[in-house]
Amino acid sequence: MVNLIRSVNYSHHYAAMAATFCPSLPQHFKPSPIIKFPRSSFSFKVFSSQSSADETPTRVGFLGLGIMGSPMALNLIKAGCDVTVWNRTKSKCDPLIDLGAKYKPSPAEVAASCDVTFAMLADPESALVVACGEDGAASGMSPGKGYVDVSTVDGPTSKLISGQIKETGALFLEAPVSGSKKPAEDGQLIFLTAGDISLYEKVASYLDIMGKSRFYLGDVGNGAAMKLVVNMIMGSMMTSFAEGLLLSEKVGLDPSVVVEVISQGAISAPMFSLKGPSMVQSKYPTAFPLKHQQKDMRLALSLAESVSQSTPIAAAANELYKVAKSHGLSDSDFSAVIEALKVKSKD
Amino acid sequence: MEEIGFLGMGIMGKAMALNLLRHGFKVSVWNRTLSKCDELKEHGASVVESPAAVIKKCKYTIGMLSDPPAALSVVFDKDGILEEICSGKGYIDMSTVDAETSSKISEAVIKKGGRFLEAPVSGSKKPAEDGQLVILSAGEKGLYDEILPAFDVLGKKSFFLGEVGNGAKMKLVVNMIMGSMMNAFSEGLVLADKSGLSSKTLLDVLDLAAIANPMFKMKGPSMIQNNYSPAFPLKHQQKDMRLAIALGDENAVSMPVAAAANEAFKKARSTGLGDLDFSAVYEIFKVTEPST
């Protein structure tokens, strides 16, 4: 299986044309040798949700309206898509219903009334329950339909969900994203997909509404793995940054100047420039909850273990996220991990 | 501007001195191994036989040595700068050293009536060649103002950070973060590969993400081809990690990730990778097949 993936080396990289309509957005895409142009032209605001074969617009379901799901579903609605939503806490659906979304009281009913259903849940447990639990999406799936799980989960969970969905005759695509709250709002997510390529092609235009680029990585499990690798690096980078900021402060430097110096050099990253200033002020407005970053570290370590790889850096970083959680910072932005390094005075 | 003296024609010193020459500065150079000065001579530099002789000749002298022992040596040894430093002459040490070494040099220079500026840089070989260094200076503000025309050629941005020691500390903090990042990057590349993913695709994804940075972009492609031609030797990166951790130790600052990263660099050095680019730490994270 591993060798098959390597030889196919499936990866599509498509720079979202939508980005050109919004000059204020960062131009992160790079020109790719494979550039696919949409078969039907569309403007960013008015979208005719046609797949090239169908005549009727695709009915799109969206399960999970949290920090990420809400803005993602909103972007689909704004683009003119036919959207039906569900969330465990119904009140989160109201703003979207006000803007024209339909509502169904269970994942099963959403799936049954839609052609393609997206799911954006917080963790493997909720992704599994929403897909395969009682009144779960799988109960509403059937041949001709598709399920796109945008949650970040481990490979085994994704394969489990895939199995249940495909048993109904429907298609499955895992599609975790890189990017947090603001990229979700701005339609600048990066989709790391794997699974049924025909479903990938069918939903490509929706991914392009919600995101700036998309990758197709082969068999189910590859998208999940890629996401975990990226977030493992990110989690370690954030802790390294936090260590540096704290050290600088303790030795009499101005941490704001550290942020500025870093922004000028080889390790300048958007994440540092974005979060550095608030970290220096001990503020951690939540774009990506610390508990989810720790979940991703944990899953990444588990992935590393499954392939017998030693990951001392990630392991050390994970400990810091755990400490931060124990200090009650689960719902703060993951940059709050810097607090785990600070000395707490005993009361 | 006045003629500038330059001590140390290694990877960085050579590129920086050539850059000054290209921009019309008069430069006198010295290196412990004199043959390293030949190329500079071809480009119009004067070659001088000792640090003391360089100081005697020039109003401003820059030092670019590889580590604290070398930096101290050009100052305190026989024919070192202390033998000729005097009122009106300035020494600008652009080596990366610990704050204590820098303070020691500063005190000795000032005691003899000289002026001192520490000015370690962020950036390696290519930024040095292209005049794109980030200069982190501290010490005498007046000397900083006078040497700025040279800094503007050598770098894209200069900082003045206050008292001696602050430049050294800033450099160590930045390089500590960089060393940890290179380790995190290496762990990720290996995990991607072992999970059956394409390393090249991981690089493409990273380049689009919030964690995209020039270092990953520049080094990633050569790392996955096992190409580690040195822009920044691993032994120097490990030296910087060590000095940063010592700084943390002195101030009781917890830095578990940096500590783990330092271990990887130590291991890399012990397996003979010290003279390769610091990205060669990647090799440490790859699992070697047990020999049968």
XYZ file of C-alpha atoms in Angstrom:
639
model
C 0.000 0.000 0.000
C 2.778 2.361 0.917
C 4.658 1.655 -2.293
C 1.520 2.244 -4.346
C 1.114 5.674 -2.839
C 4.693 6.589 -3.561
C 4.617 5.566 -7.203
C 1.350 7.336 -7.941
C 2.489 10.525 -6.223
C -0.863 12.110 -6.709
C -0.860 15.760 -5.906
C -2.879 18.465 -7.543
C -1.998 21.977 -6.660
C -4.428 24.606 -7.756
C -3.990 28.264 -7.037
C -7.448 29.625 -6.327
C -8.402 32.145 -8.945
C -10.710 33.673 -6.387
C -7.677 35.129 -4.668
C -7.221 37.568 -7.539
C -10.581 39.139 -6.715
C -9.420 40.040 -3.240
C -6.124 41.942 -3.566
C -5.947 42.487 0.181
C -5.515 38.766 0.811
C -1.966 37.439 1.089
C -0.837 35.937 -2.182
C 0.419 32.662 -0.831
C -0.084 30.585 -3.921
C 2.784 29.876 -6.221
C 2.496 29.104 -9.910
C 2.218 25.378 -10.431
C 3.001 23.350 -13.518
C -0.502 21.863 -13.213
C -3.072 24.600 -13.290
C -6.646 23.540 -13.695
C -9.099 26.144 -14.912
C -12.795 25.868 -14.040
C -14.888 24.550 -16.891
C -17.640 27.055 -16.272
C -16.461 30.520 -15.441
C -17.738 32.030 -12.220
C -17.300 35.199 -10.249
C -16.431 34.997 -6.616
C -19.740 36.311 -5.356
C -22.242 34.678 -7.694
C -21.647 31.005 -8.032
C -23.580 28.676 -10.259
C -23.078 25.459 -8.354
C -22.971 23.245 -11.388
C -20.867 20.218 -11.763
C -20.094 19.801 -15.413
C -22.474 16.847 -15.795
C -25.547 17.875 -13.735
C -28.200 20.319 -14.699
C -29.610 20.816 -11.178
C -27.597 22.714 -8.529
C -25.800 20.503 -5.989
C -27.395 20.415 -2.548
C -24.622 20.901 0.004
C -24.853 19.784 3.637
C -22.688 21.173 6.438
C -22.323 19.456 9.794
C -20.538 21.291 12.614
C -20.663 25.066 12.942
C -17.815 25.816 15.331
C -14.912 28.249 14.903
C -14.147 26.757 11.493
C -17.460 25.345 10.276
C -19.421 28.556 10.625
C -17.253 30.759 8.385
C -16.771 27.908 5.908
C -20.516 27.338 5.572
C -21.020 31.077 5.404
C -18.657 31.353 2.447
C -20.624 28.678 0.607
C -23.888 30.498 1.293
C -22.424 33.842 0.177
C -21.307 32.203 -3.056
C -24.874 31.188 -3.770
C -24.716 27.493 -2.880
C -27.764 25.552 -1.696
C -26.718 24.805 1.899
C -28.373 22.744 4.652
C -26.809 22.929 8.126
C -26.794 20.994 11.409
C -24.999 21.609 14.689
C -25.223 19.839 18.024
C -26.164 23.166 19.645
C -28.926 24.386 17.354
C -28.531 28.064 18.160
C -25.228 28.142 16.277
C -27.241 27.491 13.092
C -29.440 30.549 13.471
C -27.137 33.183 11.899
C -26.733 30.957 8.850
C -30.439 30.188 8.649
C -31.038 33.931 8.684
C -28.843 34.164 5.599
C -30.732 31.487 3.732
C -29.395 28.154 4.920
C -31.825 25.282 5.423
C -31.827 23.249 8.624
C -32.316 19.602 9.495
C -32.335 18.249 13.065
C -29.835 15.415 12.558
C -26.752 14.540 10.495
C -28.703 11.675 8.916
C -31.435 13.979 7.663
C -28.930 16.496 6.340
C -27.098 13.769 4.460
C -30.319 12.319 3.081
C -31.476 15.686 1.743
C -28.137 16.645 0.194
C -25.877 15.469 -2.619
C -22.615 16.290 -0.847
C -22.237 16.697 2.903
C -19.272 18.386 4.581
C -18.403 17.738 8.219
C -16.194 19.938 10.430
C -15.947 18.470 13.933
C -13.476 19.149 16.725
C -11.859 15.766 17.205
C -11.903 12.062 16.274
C -14.608 11.243 18.814
C -17.122 13.777 17.531
C -16.236 13.107 13.881
C -16.995 9.429 14.458
C -20.265 10.048 16.288
C -21.541 12.495 13.658
C -20.646 10.154 10.822
C -21.405 6.742 12.260
C -23.427 7.243 15.421
C -27.151 7.077 15.918
C -28.842 9.354 13.353
C -25.369 9.864 11.967
C -24.595 10.928 8.416
C -23.981 7.368 7.249
C -27.641 6.571 7.909
C -28.614 9.155 5.291
C -25.992 8.241 2.695
C -26.700 6.333 -0.492
C -25.197 5.762 -3.946
C -24.622 9.037 -5.789
C -23.964 10.980 -2.594
C -20.672 12.080 -1.109
C -19.281 12.759 2.383
C -16.349 15.127 2.844
C -14.867 15.038 6.336
C -12.907 18.233 6.923
C -12.200 17.408 10.584
C -8.652 16.713 11.701
C -8.519 13.113 12.897
C -6.095 10.191 13.012
C -5.780 7.768 10.095
C -7.613 4.857 11.778
C -10.636 7.042 12.600
C -10.728 8.365 9.056
C -10.585 4.845 7.633
C -13.368 3.752 9.962
C -15.598 6.612 8.815
C -14.656 5.957 5.204
C -15.625 2.318 5.550
C -19.040 3.101 7.037
C -19.815 5.733 4.421
C -18.748 3.634 1.469
C -20.751 0.665 2.720
C -23.845 2.691 1.834
C -22.626 3.055 -1.731
C -21.707 6.703 -1.258
C -18.284 8.240 -1.917
C -15.862 9.477 0.765
C -13.171 12.147 0.881
C -11.079 13.062 3.892
C -10.138 16.727 3.596
C -8.561 18.244 6.724
C -7.436 21.851 6.340
C -4.394 23.891 7.184
C -5.439 27.306 8.392
C -7.442 28.577 11.323
C -10.179 31.084 11.971
C -9.106 33.992 9.781
C -8.142 31.903 6.750
C -11.516 30.149 7.143
C -13.305 33.516 7.127
C -11.246 34.741 4.183
C -11.640 31.586 2.131
C -7.886 30.953 2.331
C -7.734 27.406 3.684
C -5.464 24.687 2.325
C -7.264 21.371 1.766
C -5.252 18.169 2.220
C -7.535 15.588 0.652
C -7.444 11.855 0.087
C -9.990 9.188 -0.824
C -12.366 8.961 -3.795
C -10.900 11.059 -6.579
C -14.237 11.369 -8.337
C -15.683 13.008 -5.235
C -12.604 15.255 -5.073
C -13.254 16.414 -8.617
C -16.933 16.911 -7.902
C -16.345 19.141 -4.857
C -13.277 20.968 -6.178
C -15.210 24.150 -6.857
C -16.573 24.187 -3.291
C -13.075 23.721 -1.926
C -12.019 26.664 -4.074
C -14.693 28.845 -2.492
C -13.522 27.965 1.005
C -9.829 27.753 0.253
C -6.815 29.045 -1.633
C -5.355 25.704 -2.613
C -6.055 21.993 -2.527
C -4.007 18.830 -2.677
C -5.110 15.299 -3.567
C -2.870 12.844 -1.781
C -4.162 9.379 -2.695
C -5.605 6.837 -0.295
C -7.616 7.659 2.826
C -5.188 8.251 5.646
C -2.770 10.355 3.582
C -4.695 13.570 4.106
C -4.931 12.931 7.824
C -1.205 12.140 7.996
C -0.189 15.228 6.052
C -2.295 17.436 8.334
C -0.790 15.891 11.442
C 2.760 16.315 10.137
C 2.149 19.978 9.366
C 0.556 20.632 12.745
C 3.310 18.739 14.538
C 5.873 21.083 12.977
C 3.666 24.050 13.803
C 3.198 22.996 17.411
C 6.943 22.566 17.892
C 7.647 25.890 16.191
C 5.263 27.702 18.506
C 6.936 26.294 21.602
C 10.393 27.211 20.250
C 9.155 30.738 19.613
C 7.667 30.882 23.118
C 10.971 29.749 24.667
C 12.801 32.461 22.750
C 10.393 35.217 23.754
C 10.526 34.214 27.389
C 14.325 33.937 27.424
C 14.690 37.332 25.797
C 12.509 38.934 28.414
C 14.396 37.303 31.276
C 17.782 38.519 30.001
C 16.696 42.104 29.614
C 15.741 42.297 25.944
C 12.489 43.726 24.624
C 10.486 40.758 23.263
C 8.738 43.073 20.781
C 12.146 43.762 19.255
C 12.761 40.004 19.097
C 9.549 39.668 17.074
C 10.753 42.434 14.773
C 14.230 40.932 14.352
C 12.732 37.541 13.510
C 10.431 39.114 10.925
C 13.526 40.370 9.061
C 15.398 37.087 8.831
C 15.383 33.528 7.554
C 12.873 32.259 10.105
C 10.270 34.931 9.466
C 6.859 33.213 9.383
C 3.322 34.654 9.214
C 2.468 32.813 12.423
C 5.237 34.605 14.348
C 4.372 38.059 13.031
C 0.693 37.458 13.687
C 0.852 36.006 17.175
C 4.101 37.472 18.496
C 2.711 40.893 19.428
C -0.217 39.468 21.418
C 1.972 36.868 23.116
C 4.296 39.644 24.270
C 1.260 41.177 25.986
C 0.167 37.835 27.455
C -2.964 37.876 25.294
C -4.146 34.776 23.463
C -7.326 35.490 21.426
C -8.505 32.136 20.188
C -7.957 31.409 16.518
C -6.912 27.791 17.131
C -7.774 26.396 20.571
C -4.836 25.043 22.535
C -6.730 21.827 23.316
C -6.978 21.079 19.579
C -3.283 21.773 18.995
C -2.478 19.375 21.834
C -4.844 16.835 20.289
C -2.954 17.152 17.012
C 0.432 16.759 18.748
C -0.882 13.649 20.467
C -2.162 12.186 17.200
C 1.103 13.050 15.447
C 3.116 11.321 18.167
C 0.831 8.332 17.771
C 1.449 8.348 14.016
C 5.205 8.517 14.649
C 4.942 5.610 17.035
C 3.042 3.575 14.478
C 5.979 3.922 12.063
C 8.600 3.513 14.795
C 9.930 7.036 14.559
C 11.511 8.852 17.471
C 10.283 12.451 17.760
C 11.971 14.064 20.776
C 11.216 17.645 19.758
C 7.490 17.029 19.301
C 7.418 15.042 22.526
C 8.983 17.914 24.470
C 6.562 20.361 22.855
C 3.584 18.142 23.650
C 4.503 18.178 27.325
C 4.251 21.962 27.326
C 0.775 21.881 25.774
C -0.286 19.387 28.428
C 1.027 21.682 31.162
C -0.846 24.605 29.601
C -4.045 22.546 29.571
C -3.591 21.759 33.232
C -3.390 25.513 33.864
C -6.856 25.938 32.390
C -5.754 27.294 29.002
C -7.534 24.701 26.819
C -9.814 27.211 25.169
C -7.229 29.934 24.728
C -5.304 30.225 21.482
C -2.517 27.657 21.226
C 0.005 30.502 21.574
C -0.933 30.451 25.268
C 1.545 27.573 25.556
C 4.060 30.250 26.523
C 2.339 30.363 29.910
C 3.459 26.783 30.518
C 7.071 28.007 30.553
C 6.470 30.789 33.022
C 7.048 30.293 36.708
C 3.817 30.249 38.657
C 4.151 31.702 42.132
C 2.633 29.528 44.819
C -0.289 31.133 46.680
C 34.405 56.686 4.242
C 37.567 55.748 6.085
C 39.408 52.548 5.348
C 37.970 49.554 7.165
C 39.977 46.732 8.681
C 38.581 43.207 8.561
C 39.715 40.292 10.701
C 38.574 36.801 9.723
C 38.132 35.606 6.151
C 35.892 32.603 6.767
C 32.549 31.888 5.093
C 31.092 35.125 6.399
C 34.081 37.452 6.611
C 35.152 36.826 3.056
C 31.696 37.499 1.627
C 31.280 40.616 3.738
C 34.699 42.042 2.898
C 34.136 41.421 -0.813
C 30.821 43.190 -0.526
C 32.476 46.251 1.006
C 35.117 46.279 -1.721
C 32.430 46.039 -4.415
C 30.781 49.113 -2.946
C 33.928 51.158 -3.108
C 35.242 50.803 0.440
C 38.967 50.540 1.053
C 39.543 47.378 3.045
C 42.554 45.847 4.800
C 42.192 42.197 5.694
C 43.816 39.647 7.974
C 43.218 35.952 8.460
C 44.976 33.389 10.639
C 45.630 31.324 7.504
C 46.934 34.079 5.241
C 46.185 32.229 1.995
C 42.482 32.799 2.598
C 43.152 36.477 1.879
C 44.341 35.868 -1.696
C 40.949 36.307 -3.321
C 40.433 39.532 -1.390
C 43.769 40.804 -2.636
C 42.656 40.169 -6.210
C 39.637 42.373 -5.568
C 41.717 45.231 -4.252
C 42.083 44.607 -0.524
C 45.362 45.139 1.294
C 46.572 42.106 3.196
C 48.006 42.864 6.634
C 50.082 40.505 8.760
C 48.387 40.714 12.160
C 45.300 42.008 13.977
C 47.479 44.615 15.671
C 48.774 45.847 12.320
C 45.218 46.148 10.996
C 44.191 48.241 14.002
C 47.224 50.425 13.559
C 46.275 51.095 9.955
C 42.521 51.579 10.227
C 40.197 53.818 12.186
C 37.489 51.126 12.177
C 38.113 47.398 12.317
C 35.518 44.660 12.011
C 36.085 41.202 13.462
C 34.240 38.160 12.117
C 35.538 35.137 13.997
C 33.936 31.718 14.368
C 33.507 31.356 18.105
C 34.398 32.826 21.531
C 37.942 31.406 21.665
C 38.813 32.838 18.242
C 37.160 36.162 19.057
C 39.175 36.430 22.283
C 42.349 35.340 20.579
C 42.488 38.197 18.058
C 42.052 40.605 20.952
C 44.236 39.242 23.753
C 46.952 37.177 22.064
C 50.328 38.383 20.958
C 49.952 40.750 17.954
C 46.306 41.071 18.961
C 44.315 44.275 18.666
C 45.028 45.373 22.237
C 48.607 46.059 21.281
C 47.593 48.898 18.976
C 44.108 49.946 20.011
C 43.993 53.511 21.262
C 41.893 56.625 21.455
C 39.926 57.311 18.280
C 40.013 53.726 17.027
C 36.938 51.523 16.972
C 36.564 47.732 17.078
C 33.323 46.217 15.823
C 33.011 42.551 16.743
C 30.506 40.854 14.468
C 31.284 37.336 15.719
C 28.584 35.417 17.534
C 29.729 34.968 21.111
C 28.240 34.845 24.585
C 27.574 38.100 26.437
C 30.405 37.474 28.881
C 33.010 37.161 26.119
C 31.704 40.296 24.475
C 31.838 42.229 27.732
C 35.378 41.056 28.353
C 36.483 42.318 24.932
C 34.581 45.563 25.351
C 36.178 46.315 28.715
C 39.683 45.597 27.472
C 39.256 47.781 24.375
C 37.758 50.687 26.278
C 40.435 50.451 28.970
C 43.013 51.164 26.274
C 41.032 54.176 25.111
C 39.400 52.434 22.172
C 35.745 52.307 21.202
C 33.677 49.125 20.984
C 30.530 47.850 19.306
C 29.311 44.272 19.318
C 27.358 43.523 16.132
C 26.562 39.849 15.530
C 24.493 39.142 12.423
C 21.486 37.078 11.524
C 21.955 35.508 8.129
C 24.444 33.132 6.615
C 26.494 32.859 3.466
C 24.049 34.027 0.819
C 22.678 36.991 2.770
C 26.312 37.936 3.465
C 27.101 37.837 -0.269
C 23.963 39.784 -1.113
C 24.317 42.377 1.618
C 21.090 41.156 3.237
C 22.248 40.504 6.774
C 20.345 41.631 9.835
C 22.798 43.366 12.176
C 22.195 43.231 15.932
C 24.489 45.797 17.466
C 24.993 47.099 20.979
C 27.650 49.148 22.765
C 28.793 52.657 21.850
C 26.011 54.481 19.999
C 28.412 57.010 18.492
C 30.474 54.237 16.903
C 27.262 52.650 15.617
C 26.272 55.915 13.918
C 29.712 56.236 12.304
C 29.866 52.678 10.987
C 26.304 52.725 9.660
C 27.363 53.379 6.032
C 29.246 50.080 6.134
C 26.310 48.339 7.843
C 23.976 49.615 5.143
C 26.123 47.831 2.559
C 26.512 44.665 4.598
C 22.911 44.321 5.635
C 19.293 45.084 4.928
C 18.507 46.195 8.466
C 20.502 47.260 11.498
C 19.333 47.343 15.094
C 20.969 49.213 17.976
C 19.994 47.376 21.133
C 21.654 49.311 23.941
C 24.410 48.105 26.213
C 27.065 45.558 25.335
C 25.681 42.066 25.757
C 22.271 42.840 24.269
C 23.394 42.157 20.717
C 24.967 38.873 21.726
C 21.870 37.808 23.622
C 19.529 38.765 20.791
C 21.587 36.710 18.339
C 21.568 33.694 20.611
C 17.799 33.903 21.148
C 17.164 34.041 17.401
C 19.544 31.188 16.639
C 18.075 29.101 19.413
C 14.634 29.409 17.815
C 16.166 28.661 14.437
C 17.929 25.541 15.685
C 14.748 24.226 17.275
C 12.806 24.978 14.083
C 15.296 23.071 11.963
C 14.844 20.097 14.290
C 11.029 20.319 14.126
C 11.257 20.548 10.332
C 13.521 17.502 10.184
C 11.164 15.486 12.397
C 8.281 16.407 10.118
C 10.120 15.500 6.930
C 11.033 12.090 8.302
C 7.497 11.429 9.559
C 6.027 12.374 6.203
C 8.398 10.042 4.430
C 7.801 7.151 6.833
C 4.028 7.615 6.533
C 4.197 7.178 2.797
C 3.790 10.850 1.903
C 5.827 12.784 -0.637
C 8.428 15.016 1.049
C 8.203 17.362 -1.909
C 4.445 17.720 -1.379
C 5.018 18.466 2.297
C 7.362 21.283 1.258
C 4.689 22.623 -1.097
C 2.068 22.560 1.665
C 4.387 24.217 4.182
C 5.154 26.961 1.710
C 1.471 27.925 1.668
C 0.867 27.629 5.390
C 1.094 30.072 8.296
C 4.425 28.526 9.181
C 6.027 29.198 5.784
C 9.484 30.741 6.152
C 12.580 31.371 3.987
C 14.642 28.776 5.838
C 12.235 25.906 5.043
C 11.900 27.124 1.476
C 15.640 27.433 0.936
C 16.849 24.345 2.730
C 13.957 21.913 2.279
C 14.715 20.947 -1.324
C 18.415 20.351 -0.694
C 17.715 18.425 2.515
C 15.473 15.921 0.777
C 18.301 15.382 -1.688
C 20.783 14.872 1.165
C 22.701 17.931 0.024
C 24.198 19.789 2.984
C 26.825 22.093 1.501
C 27.558 24.468 4.350
C 26.016 27.908 4.463
C 26.039 27.726 8.270
C 28.157 24.911 9.692
C 26.379 22.611 12.112
C 29.142 22.926 14.699
C 28.494 26.684 14.887
C 24.746 26.174 15.224
C 25.394 23.742 18.052
C 27.718 26.299 19.634
C 24.900 28.836 19.497
C 22.395 26.384 21.013
C 24.863 25.648 23.788
C 25.401 29.348 24.530
C 21.650 30.020 24.460
C 20.961 27.166 26.842
C 23.705 28.433 29.139
C 21.960 31.809 29.098
C 18.741 30.049 30.034
C 20.534 28.168 32.785
C 22.004 31.361 34.232
C 18.537 32.864 34.426
C 16.628 29.703 35.411
C 14.476 29.817 32.271
C 12.780 26.573 31.283
C 13.568 25.571 27.676
C 12.824 21.886 27.141
C 12.406 22.081 23.367
C 15.738 23.877 22.879
C 17.350 21.295 25.132
C 15.997 18.474 22.970
C 17.186 20.272 19.836
C 20.647 20.725 21.297
C 20.837 16.986 21.945
C 20.174 16.322 18.269
C 22.911 18.750 17.200
C 25.349 17.147 19.633
C 24.533 13.746 18.232
C 25.059 15.099 14.727
C 28.455 16.468 15.679
C 29.485 13.198 17.254
C 28.671 11.369 14.022
C 30.959 13.686 12.083
C 28.429 16.103 10.570
C 29.903 19.205 12.230
C 31.319 20.815 9.096
C 28.198 20.300 7.016
C 25.334 22.766 6.905
C 23.278 22.720 10.106
C 20.382 21.248 8.121
C 22.367 17.996 8.203
C 20.762 17.402 11.612
C 18.021 15.893 9.423
C 20.224 12.809 9.115
C 19.925 12.189 12.863
C 16.154 11.806 12.647
C 16.284 9.207 9.943
C 16.214 5.709 11.371
C 19.186 3.661 10.305
C 18.527 0.068 9.349
C 20.045 -2.336 11.856
C 23.015 -4.116 10.319
C 22.468 -7.844 9.898
